[in-house]
Amino acid sequence: MKRLFFFFISMFVYISAFAQFAFVDRCNMSYLNMLSGLPSNFVDDIYSDSFGFIWISTHGGGLVRYDGFSYRYFGVGSDGMSLKSNTCHNVVEDRFHRLWISFEECTEVLDLKTMHSLVPKSKNDELRRIMNQMSVRVYCDSKGYIWIVRRNDICRVEFDESGDVKDIIKFGYKNNTPDIAIADINNDGSVWAAIDGGLYRLVVSNHKIVRMDISKTFKDLPGVYVTSILTYRGSIWIGTNIGLMRYNMLNRQVKVYKNTIGQKALSHSYISALALSADNHLLIGTLCGVDMYNPETDDFSHWNMSSKINPLSSNFINCLYSLNGLLWVGTETGGIVKLAPRQLILENFRHTDDATSLSPNALNAMYVEPNGTLWAGTVEGGLNRMERGHGSFTHFTTANSALSHNSVSTLAVDGKCRLWVGTWAGGLNLVDLHTHSSVSRLNVPQKYKSLLNFIGALAYDKYNNIMWIGSNDGIFAYDLNTNTMFEPFKGNRDIRGSIGSIVDRYGYLWIGCVTGVVKINLKSPGRRLHRFNYVHITNKLDDPNSGIIDKLCAFCQTRNGTLWLGSNGYGLYKRIIDKDGHETFKAYTLRDGLANNSVKGIVEDNNGMLWITTENGLSQFNPKTETFTNYSANDGLLSSQFYWNSAVKSSDGIIYLGSDKGLTILKGDNSDAIYKGHLRFTRLMVGNEEVNAGSRFIDEDIALAQKINIREGDKSLSIDFSSLNYGNENRGGYCYRMKGFEDDWIPLKPGEHGVRYTSLPSGSYKFEVKYSSAVTNGKGEVISIDVNVAPYFWKSWWFVSILLLAFTVLAKYLYEWRITEMRRREAEKLMRPIEEAIRDSDEPNKLQSRIEDILNNQRKLNESKIKSFEADKEELKLKNKPFIDEVIAILEKNYMNSEFGVGELADEIGMSRAVLSRKLFANTGLPTSQFIRNYRLGIAKDIIIKNPGNRNITEIAYKVGFNDPKYFTRCFTRQYGSSPTTYKSE
């Protein structure tokens, strides 16, 4: 019986795989598990905080923070932050940026600003006691209250404006289920909770939590375990262990969906999680995968491990989390499955058993008619034709047509609306596009047949009505006017391995080959005689002196006339023509963000973006900002490996891409629907040690910190960052700069998201990071943080100051010591003869007395000299008046004399005019003449104010030494801002 049960379950899962919902098909999928760094594959809850980080609750691995690239661990015995348990149920964030964590053994709170554990302030220890007991779940309602669910009671915690605990209310309950579902369904701060054997509403009234009935149906649910509650389309959906309940709040009716034998039924009756997808569909997690409710048909689509596209890693679903267009699926044994919307709108065609599918093997050539009909050639698969709006192909092969070979290598249309079909080993064929009915072979002279077997390039020349043909054995031309084949220039047979071509708007034909590129002037003077001028460029385009032989194979000229060339090994080239007509080339490679250096095709879309096919991915390039966005098979492409001639565009802007697995049609860009994320710093390391908040380096977590403080002696500084746009990390690239150390933006290679500096010199810097992609038009998000590097202590100002002071004191001491020593030695030198004389004298006492008399007389003489010098100094001080006082005294006597000027003042004071001017300027900052004039104007102002004799302005002018009253008025006005008359009236 048990075997039969498992057989039916297996068959049901297998059948359900064919009913997968379209949402999954349109997304990129990735796995987060122990192989990628997740500490446990048992994921119980997934949550996003207000800063954009993802928090993952695991059983056995503790709590984990994820930034799109790496994990940060919180738990017991981990390399990260230490918390109290490794069994984490769920987390929620309150209004104060604190993360409440429900562990099996307790409840903890983590400050997201510092990443430190804390207990919110309260009047007593009640909250601490509650948090130290076993926990089931934490929940934050619409009013910001925190609900802590424990084994026997539920506690509601209320906060004041500062985040301190204002009130705690408890409610006891009975239950024997491992978890308690709780949700603020009414969006009013009350919660629905599965307790006491039923489902009830808990409302706070009169400072108590009151249990209220919701429906008679929910009052008694024996054996029912409620796992999740959610509002969808006006109904309340309740996940249980016996099925999915749908409660209509209007008529209070309950409908139960269960697992039955049927393709559209629930995958399993045990419902573990509920969520709403980005397109507002109800998602149901079960023990057999994820189901999606179809409201139009009232049934379910399925997604599980057997799904052909994006299969789950495990069918045992624990949680579902939908946010910003992404879906996170937490499982019991397979970690997390993450779905992110694809940026590209694609349609893929590959060879299948269907007779109307694309022919097999790599797609090697394409052409789109003006009406949208696609012609596509494959390797050994022949020629395919697909009309616009159809998904089926008509085939032309050697078996059903006159096609000369099934390896179609290149396609082009001439002026007569004929499709030229170049093959690899079968020469040339023609298809009349008016009838589409048949294929005919092009007959060429016998001498050319062996040279035109392997065709790699075709280009129609409208200037001369010629079809240019590049083969493996040279470049040839077919005159459509005379239907003759000819060799267009001398040495044409030396150009081997032609592939790819374009006729630019200036009348030049470019044909790629194994030795570079050939540039042919289609307007050459000898063109009527079938002789054309050409240039063969062999070396690397951006470095002609390198000696590197390039191989150009892809060409595109954009609407603004810029020619872009693709190399099979050296990246993408842009042709630049200066004002003098000189031609240079700029290269873009892997280092600049290109997906791969082997370019196979280039095409411009209607928005001016370039789409570049390579051997390892598709690149979208913005020529204005020179930024790349890369795509691979993970983004919905049929393959990441593209083939020759693999990019063309239709007249209505649809882009066709050819790969080794078939055809991909690029119908549009879904970038507007992609979550842009929030650029954040995610990790800081100094000297290979991770740095946390509260250290000497940062005050807050690096995601929020404003400044990093390090020392010049610290060996290294490493900063990681992430756009936190989960699932689209590779859609753009990062640039960085340390302003003050380097001012130019430095791009990182694709996939890199961190920078390391070693031996930064002391100083103040600003570290900036910019995230942008081809679709942002240079408007990428920028974040910054100040970096302060303290110098070595022996370079600091205080150390240098102390050192200078010490040197000064030492120098002064040495100087004084040397002077003292010199005086001592001089004294000894002088005293030595006297001592010898006294020692050798017959009357030493007399001699000593005589010497003392001589010294006393010398002392008296010195004192007399000092007294005389001081007396002379005092006499000079009494005699010498200050210079400016002497000048003013002379002016007081002579200011009324109009003839008294600079010369007279110099004569009175006894100086030359030059010496007087220099000395007066040093004391007043004024020339001598202006000083005299200002003195006279000052006296005139005093007279005007007081005017004891009631003089008029003319009298005052003459009184102070001015001969001309008008000149006096001008000088007075310039000095005091108003005329003498006005000044007088004021």
Tab-separated table of C-alpha atoms in Angstrom, residues 192-560:
chain	number	residue	atom	x	y	z
A	192	TRP	CA	-5.247	36.881	13.506
A	193	ALA	CA	-3.610	34.037	15.411
A	194	ALA	CA	-3.972	30.271	15.257
A	195	ILE	CA	-4.291	29.450	18.959
A	196	ASP	CA	-6.475	27.447	21.342
A	197	GLY	CA	-7.395	24.879	18.680
A	198	GLY	CA	-8.823	27.463	16.273
A	199	LEU	CA	-8.226	30.723	14.440
A	200	TYR	CA	-9.072	33.936	16.301
A	201	ARG	CA	-8.584	37.665	16.194
A	202	LEU	CA	-6.608	39.251	19.050
A	203	VAL	CA	-7.649	42.825	19.856
A	204	VAL	CA	-6.286	45.143	22.560
A	205	SER	CA	-9.060	46.600	24.734
A	206	ASN	CA	-8.738	48.269	28.145
A	207	HIS	CA	-5.081	47.410	28.306
A	208	LYS	CA	-5.809	43.712	27.733
A	209	ILE	CA	-5.549	41.379	24.754
A	210	VAL	CA	-9.027	40.033	24.007
A	211	ARG	CA	-9.661	36.949	21.895
A	212	MET	CA	-12.490	37.462	19.389
A	213	ASP	CA	-14.198	34.916	17.141
A	214	ILE	CA	-13.765	35.300	13.387
A	215	SER	CA	-16.146	32.615	12.191
A	216	LYS	CA	-17.858	29.589	13.677
A	217	THR	CA	-15.890	27.503	11.211
A	218	PHE	CA	-12.627	28.601	12.789
A	219	LYS	CA	-13.637	28.149	16.445
A	220	ASP	CA	-12.914	24.467	16.539
A	221	LEU	CA	-10.317	23.063	14.159
A	222	PRO	CA	-9.246	19.749	15.702
A	223	GLY	CA	-6.040	18.405	14.206
A	224	VAL	CA	-5.637	21.475	12.023
A	225	TYR	CA	-2.296	23.270	12.016
A	226	VAL	CA	-2.430	26.770	10.483
A	227	THR	CA	0.869	27.721	8.838
A	228	SER	CA	0.147	31.017	7.087
A	229	ILE	CA	-2.562	33.645	6.544
A	230	LEU	CA	-2.847	36.099	3.643
A	231	THR	CA	-5.340	38.457	1.981
A	232	TYR	CA	-5.870	38.010	-1.771
A	233	ARG	CA	-8.658	39.291	-4.010
A	234	GLY	CA	-10.967	40.158	-1.146
A	235	SER	CA	-10.669	36.754	0.523
A	236	ILE	CA	-8.578	35.462	3.392
A	237	TRP	CA	-6.407	32.505	2.369
A	238	ILE	CA	-5.302	30.189	5.142
A	239	GLY	CA	-2.641	27.548	4.701
A	240	THR	CA	-3.022	24.447	6.856
A	241	ASN	CA	-1.775	20.907	7.141
A	242	ILE	CA	-5.010	19.595	5.587
A	243	GLY	CA	-5.282	21.963	2.624
A	244	LEU	CA	-5.800	25.569	1.572
A	245	MET	CA	-8.788	27.433	3.035
A	246	ARG	CA	-10.426	30.367	1.293
A	247	TYR	CA	-12.553	32.531	3.579
A	248	ASN	CA	-15.022	34.963	1.996
A	249	MET	CA	-15.481	37.786	4.490
A	250	LEU	CA	-18.755	38.931	2.879
A	251	ASN	CA	-20.746	35.715	3.069
A	252	ARG	CA	-18.475	34.085	5.700
A	253	GLN	CA	-18.194	30.971	3.543
A	254	VAL	CA	-15.102	28.773	3.619
A	255	LYS	CA	-13.852	26.754	0.682
A	256	VAL	CA	-11.144	24.145	1.144
A	257	TYR	CA	-8.715	23.102	-1.624
A	258	LYS	CA	-6.960	19.785	-1.183
A	259	ASN	CA	-4.698	17.482	-3.089
A	260	THR	CA	-6.655	15.197	-5.382
A	261	ILE	CA	-5.705	13.084	-8.336
A	262	GLY	CA	-5.765	15.687	-11.043
A	263	GLN	CA	-3.306	17.816	-12.965
A	264	LYS	CA	-4.799	21.141	-11.801
A	265	ALA	CA	-5.273	20.299	-8.111
A	266	LEU	CA	-2.962	21.252	-5.274
A	267	SER	CA	0.362	19.426	-5.374
A	268	HIS	CA	0.019	18.509	-1.699
A	269	SER	CA	-2.518	19.170	1.046
A	270	TYR	CA	0.155	20.361	3.491
A	271	ILE	CA	0.447	24.093	2.868
A	272	SER	CA	3.639	25.539	4.341
A	273	ALA	CA	3.666	29.119	3.008
A	274	LEU	CA	1.663	31.741	1.100
A	275	ALA	CA	2.848	34.780	-0.878
A	276	LEU	CA	1.856	37.084	-3.716
A	277	SER	CA	4.007	37.176	-6.836
A	278	ALA	CA	5.135	40.353	-8.607
A	279	ASP	CA	2.255	39.993	-11.075
A	280	ASN	CA	-0.230	39.576	-8.190
A	281	HIS	CA	-0.750	35.849	-8.302
A	282	LEU	CA	-1.240	33.728	-5.208
A	283	LEU	CA	1.697	31.396	-4.614
A	284	ILE	CA	1.323	28.375	-2.360
A	285	GLY	CA	4.244	26.507	-0.820
A	286	THR	CA	3.641	22.800	-0.230
A	287	LEU	CA	5.583	19.624	0.481
A	288	CYS	CA	5.527	18.906	-3.264
A	289	GLY	CA	6.760	22.238	-4.575
A	290	VAL	CA	5.133	25.599	-5.284
A	291	ASP	CA	1.650	26.026	-6.748
A	292	MET	CA	0.097	29.106	-8.305
A	293	TYR	CA	-3.618	29.779	-8.063
A	294	ASN	CA	-5.403	30.526	-11.343
A	295	PRO	CA	-8.415	32.708	-10.404
A	296	GLU	CA	-10.022	32.454	-13.849
A	297	THR	CA	-10.227	28.664	-13.725
A	298	ASP	CA	-10.125	28.182	-9.955
A	299	ASP	CA	-7.283	25.697	-10.166
A	300	PHE	CA	-3.514	25.524	-9.793
A	301	SER	CA	-0.329	25.420	-11.853
A	302	HIS	CA	2.749	23.705	-10.486
A	303	TRP	CA	6.480	24.262	-10.100
A	304	ASN	CA	8.700	21.590	-8.618
A	305	MET	CA	11.912	19.628	-8.990
A	306	SER	CA	10.616	17.936	-12.154
A	307	SER	CA	9.883	21.181	-14.003
A	308	LYS	CA	11.698	21.381	-17.326
A	309	ILE	CA	12.523	25.065	-16.904
A	310	ASN	CA	14.078	26.392	-13.688
A	311	PRO	CA	13.421	23.339	-11.486
A	312	LEU	CA	13.303	23.688	-7.718
A	313	SER	CA	16.210	22.429	-5.620
A	314	SER	CA	13.779	20.763	-3.188
A	315	ASN	CA	10.043	20.110	-3.081
A	316	PHE	CA	9.848	20.681	0.684
A	317	ILE	CA	8.931	24.368	0.851
A	318	ASN	CA	9.331	26.183	4.174
A	319	CYS	CA	8.759	29.818	3.198
A	320	LEU	CA	7.999	32.136	0.274
A	321	TYR	CA	9.127	35.753	0.107
A	322	SER	CA	8.143	38.104	-2.716
A	323	LEU	CA	9.622	41.594	-2.913
A	324	ASN	CA	10.588	44.072	-5.646
A	325	GLY	CA	9.700	41.636	-8.417
A	326	LEU	CA	11.879	38.847	-6.998
A	327	LEU	CA	10.686	35.585	-5.491
A	328	TRP	CA	12.668	33.790	-2.800
A	329	VAL	CA	11.756	30.179	-2.017
A	330	GLY	CA	13.160	28.718	1.210
A	331	THR	CA	13.271	24.934	1.355
A	332	GLU	CA	14.013	22.324	3.981
A	333	THR	CA	16.766	20.474	2.123
A	334	GLY	CA	17.800	22.597	-0.854
A	335	GLY	CA	18.527	26.024	0.538
A	336	ILE	CA	16.969	28.927	-1.375
A	337	VAL	CA	15.711	29.170	-4.936
A	338	LYS	CA	15.734	32.764	-6.172
A	339	LEU	CA	13.762	33.979	-9.176
A	340	ALA	CA	14.546	37.367	-10.750
A	341	PRO	CA	12.709	38.834	-13.772
A	342	ARG	CA	14.656	38.705	-16.990
A	343	GLN	CA	15.741	41.997	-18.431
A	344	LEU	CA	15.393	40.827	-22.006
A	345	ILE	CA	12.208	39.872	-23.809
A	346	LEU	CA	13.283	36.856	-25.847
A	347	GLU	CA	11.912	34.144	-28.080
A	348	ASN	CA	14.064	31.112	-28.815
A	349	PHE	CA	13.959	28.679	-31.734
A	350	ARG	CA	15.948	25.470	-31.848
A	351	HIS	CA	15.838	22.215	-33.754
A	352	THR	CA	13.327	19.686	-32.448
A	353	ASP	CA	11.522	16.640	-33.756
A	354	ASP	CA	8.964	18.992	-35.298
A	355	ALA	CA	9.446	19.046	-39.063
A	356	THR	CA	8.803	22.797	-39.142
A	357	SER	CA	11.405	23.654	-36.513
A	358	LEU	CA	14.696	25.321	-37.275
A	359	SER	CA	17.196	23.065	-39.006
A	360	PRO	CA	19.917	21.573	-36.767
A	361	ASN	CA	23.361	22.860	-35.804
A	362	ALA	CA	24.822	26.333	-35.455
A	363	LEU	CA	23.146	29.328	-37.084
A	364	ASN	CA	25.696	30.771	-39.506
A	365	ALA	CA	23.956	33.441	-41.622
A	366	MET	CA	20.818	35.620	-41.491
A	367	TYR	CA	18.922	38.132	-43.591
A	368	VAL	CA	15.576	39.847	-42.835
A	369	GLU	CA	13.411	41.080	-45.682
A	370	PRO	CA	11.632	44.455	-45.356
A	371	ASN	CA	8.365	42.598	-44.736
A	372	GLY	CA	9.907	40.771	-41.754
A	373	THR	CA	10.541	37.408	-43.417
A	374	LEU	CA	13.667	35.823	-41.944
A	375	TRP	CA	16.173	33.778	-43.904
A	376	ALA	CA	18.622	31.783	-41.799
A	377	GLY	CA	21.386	29.399	-42.762
A	378	THR	CA	22.829	26.732	-40.518
A	379	VAL	CA	25.912	24.526	-40.612
A	380	GLU	CA	24.981	21.357	-42.506
A	381	GLY	CA	21.312	22.198	-41.999
A	382	GLY	CA	20.548	24.157	-45.139
A	383	LEU	CA	18.549	27.356	-45.618
A	384	ASN	CA	15.507	28.242	-43.443
A	385	ARG	CA	12.707	30.693	-44.130
A	386	MET	CA	10.270	31.974	-41.476
A	387	GLU	CA	7.526	34.468	-42.249
A	388	ARG	CA	6.848	37.244	-39.809
A	389	GLY	CA	4.406	36.247	-37.095
A	390	HIS	CA	4.909	32.535	-37.738
A	391	GLY	CA	6.832	30.118	-35.585
A	392	SER	CA	7.471	27.543	-38.296
A	393	PHE	CA	10.261	27.289	-40.868
A	394	THR	CA	10.388	26.251	-44.495
A	395	HIS	CA	13.573	24.371	-45.341
A	396	PHE	CA	15.755	24.447	-48.457
A	397	THR	CA	18.387	21.719	-48.554
A	398	THR	CA	20.340	19.757	-51.097
A	399	ALA	CA	17.684	17.071	-50.756
A	400	ASN	CA	14.619	19.159	-51.654
A	401	SER	CA	16.111	21.992	-53.750
A	402	ALA	CA	18.994	22.973	-55.982
A	403	LEU	CA	20.981	24.264	-53.010
A	404	SER	CA	24.623	23.429	-53.711
A	405	HIS	CA	25.587	22.673	-50.092
A	406	ASN	CA	23.829	22.450	-46.722
A	407	SER	CA	26.379	24.647	-44.891
A	408	VAL	CA	25.042	28.132	-45.534
A	409	SER	CA	27.686	30.694	-44.490
A	410	THR	CA	26.504	34.136	-45.665
A	411	LEU	CA	23.467	35.901	-47.175
A	412	ALA	CA	22.997	39.189	-49.078
A	413	VAL	CA	20.427	40.778	-51.419
A	414	ASP	CA	21.290	42.501	-54.716
A	415	GLY	CA	19.503	45.288	-56.575
A	416	LYS	CA	17.265	42.833	-58.407
A	417	CYS	CA	15.733	41.517	-55.165
A	418	ARG	CA	17.624	38.262	-55.342
A	419	LEU	CA	18.982	36.599	-52.233
A	420	TRP	CA	22.582	35.488	-52.696
A	421	VAL	CA	23.340	32.383	-50.666
A	422	GLY	CA	26.990	31.673	-49.952
A	423	THR	CA	27.858	28.181	-48.817
A	424	TRP	CA	30.913	26.620	-47.258
A	425	ALA	CA	32.141	24.122	-49.894
A	426	GLY	CA	29.343	24.570	-52.435
A	427	GLY	CA	29.785	28.034	-53.921
A	428	LEU	CA	26.957	30.489	-54.620
A	429	ASN	CA	23.191	30.163	-54.982
A	430	LEU	CA	20.347	32.556	-55.778
A	431	VAL	CA	16.765	32.818	-54.489
A	432	ASP	CA	14.201	35.073	-56.140
A	433	LEU	CA	12.562	36.933	-53.236
A	434	HIS	CA	9.529	37.752	-55.367
A	435	THR	CA	8.513	34.099	-55.573
A	436	HIS	CA	10.433	32.380	-52.742
A	437	SER	CA	9.821	29.216	-54.683
A	438	SER	CA	13.160	27.851	-55.743
A	439	VAL	CA	16.925	27.955	-55.374
A	440	SER	CA	19.265	28.197	-58.330
A	441	ARG	CA	23.030	27.907	-58.543
A	442	LEU	CA	25.209	30.728	-59.856
A	443	ASN	CA	27.247	29.600	-62.827
A	444	VAL	CA	30.756	31.032	-62.856
A	445	PRO	CA	33.601	30.545	-65.332
A	446	GLN	CA	35.630	27.411	-64.874
A	447	LYS	CA	38.724	29.309	-63.755
A	448	TYR	CA	36.819	30.713	-60.757
A	449	LYS	CA	34.969	27.601	-59.631
A	450	SER	CA	37.699	26.261	-57.369
A	451	LEU	CA	38.218	29.728	-55.923
A	452	LEU	CA	34.556	30.270	-55.049
A	453	ASN	CA	33.693	27.129	-53.143
A	454	PHE	CA	34.085	28.477	-49.596
A	455	ILE	CA	32.198	31.759	-49.342
A	456	GLY	CA	32.586	33.848	-46.151
A	457	ALA	CA	31.341	37.312	-47.138
A	458	LEU	CA	28.845	38.893	-49.562
A	459	ALA	CA	28.191	42.626	-49.987
A	460	TYR	CA	26.085	44.470	-52.564
A	461	ASP	CA	27.694	47.588	-54.042
A	462	LYS	CA	24.926	50.017	-55.079
A	463	TYR	CA	27.444	52.473	-56.530
A	464	ASN	CA	28.580	50.044	-59.229
A	465	ASN	CA	25.797	47.412	-59.174
A	466	ILE	CA	28.316	44.782	-58.149
A	467	MET	CA	28.093	41.868	-55.741
A	468	TRP	CA	31.367	41.563	-53.871
A	469	ILE	CA	32.347	38.040	-52.917
A	470	GLY	CA	34.836	37.143	-50.200
A	471	SER	CA	35.937	33.536	-50.303
A	472	ASN	CA	38.535	31.441	-48.603
A	473	ASP	CA	40.735	32.002	-51.656
A	474	GLY	CA	40.418	35.701	-52.337
A	475	ILE	CA	38.109	38.657	-53.000
A	476	PHE	CA	36.150	38.720	-56.239
A	477	ALA	CA	33.387	40.822	-57.782
A	478	TYR	CA	30.366	40.008	-59.939
A	479	ASP	CA	29.146	42.729	-62.307
A	480	LEU	CA	25.348	42.547	-62.283
A	481	ASN	CA	25.132	44.707	-65.403
A	482	THR	CA	27.123	42.292	-67.564
A	483	ASN	CA	26.767	39.134	-65.435
A	484	THR	CA	30.528	38.694	-65.415
A	485	MET	CA	32.944	37.718	-62.670
A	486	PHE	CA	36.208	39.691	-62.363
A	487	GLU	CA	39.179	40.259	-60.109
A	488	PRO	CA	38.905	43.837	-58.751
A	489	PHE	CA	42.505	44.601	-57.821
A	490	LYS	CA	45.966	43.178	-58.041
A	491	GLY	CA	46.683	40.721	-55.238
A	492	ASN	CA	43.014	39.942	-54.659
A	493	ARG	CA	43.816	36.230	-54.388
A	494	ASP	CA	46.213	36.898	-51.518
A	495	ILE	CA	43.323	37.967	-49.262
A	496	ARG	CA	42.431	34.664	-47.623
A	497	GLY	CA	39.660	33.553	-45.285
A	498	SER	CA	37.175	36.374	-45.848
A	499	ILE	CA	34.329	36.666	-43.359
A	500	GLY	CA	31.993	39.564	-42.634
A	501	SER	CA	31.563	42.759	-44.646
A	502	ILE	CA	29.896	46.180	-44.796
A	503	VAL	CA	29.584	49.071	-47.234
A	504	ASP	CA	29.850	52.283	-45.230
A	505	ARG	CA	28.114	55.568	-46.003
A	506	TYR	CA	31.327	57.055	-47.408
A	507	GLY	CA	31.539	54.538	-50.232
A	508	TYR	CA	34.073	52.114	-48.785
A	509	LEU	CA	33.714	48.351	-48.603
A	510	TRP	CA	35.186	46.654	-45.547
A	511	ILE	CA	35.805	42.897	-45.719
A	512	GLY	CA	37.298	40.970	-42.811
A	513	CYS	CA	39.887	38.275	-43.385
A	514	VAL	CA	42.373	36.099	-41.489
A	515	THR	CA	45.004	38.834	-41.845
A	516	GLY	CA	43.070	41.870	-40.704
A	517	VAL	CA	40.643	43.797	-42.880
A	518	VAL	CA	40.535	45.077	-46.451
A	519	LYS	CA	39.173	48.561	-47.156
A	520	ILE	CA	38.118	49.025	-50.808
A	521	ASN	CA	37.252	52.403	-52.355
A	522	LEU	CA	34.052	51.795	-54.344
A	523	LYS	CA	34.437	55.232	-55.961
A	524	SER	CA	37.923	54.548	-57.296
A	525	PRO	CA	38.833	56.338	-60.549
A	526	GLY	CA	39.327	53.065	-62.402
A	527	ARG	CA	36.075	51.455	-61.321
A	528	ARG	CA	34.577	51.574	-64.842
A	529	LEU	CA	37.475	49.387	-65.895
A	530	HIS	CA	36.879	47.073	-62.952
A	531	ARG	CA	39.984	48.329	-61.132
A	532	PHE	CA	39.597	49.418	-57.524
A	533	ASN	CA	41.939	50.952	-54.993
A	534	TYR	CA	42.230	49.241	-51.644
A	535	VAL	CA	44.122	49.205	-48.353
A	536	HIS	CA	44.968	46.027	-46.487
A	537	ILE	CA	45.226	46.678	-42.727
A	538	THR	CA	46.863	43.692	-41.092
A	539	ASN	CA	47.956	44.714	-37.605
A	540	LYS	CA	45.905	45.405	-34.504
A	541	LEU	CA	43.786	48.446	-35.294
A	542	ASP	CA	44.447	50.425	-32.113
A	543	ASP	CA	48.173	49.550	-32.064
A	544	PRO	CA	49.502	49.241	-35.637
A	545	ASN	CA	53.103	48.948	-34.419
A	546	SER	CA	52.372	45.971	-32.172
A	547	GLY	CA	53.066	43.401	-34.870
A	548	ILE	CA	49.884	41.544	-33.850
A	549	ILE	CA	47.915	40.259	-36.848
A	550	ASP	CA	44.233	40.869	-36.236
A	551	LYS	CA	41.200	39.078	-37.698
A	552	LEU	CA	38.145	41.291	-38.242
A	553	CYS	CA	34.875	39.490	-38.795
A	554	ALA	CA	31.964	41.743	-37.723
A	555	PHE	CA	30.934	45.239	-38.804
A	556	CYS	CA	28.240	47.801	-38.008
A	557	GLN	CA	27.787	51.448	-38.912
A	558	THR	CA	25.461	53.307	-36.556
A	559	ARG	CA	23.050	56.064	-37.444
A	560	ASN	CA	25.552	58.771	-36.481
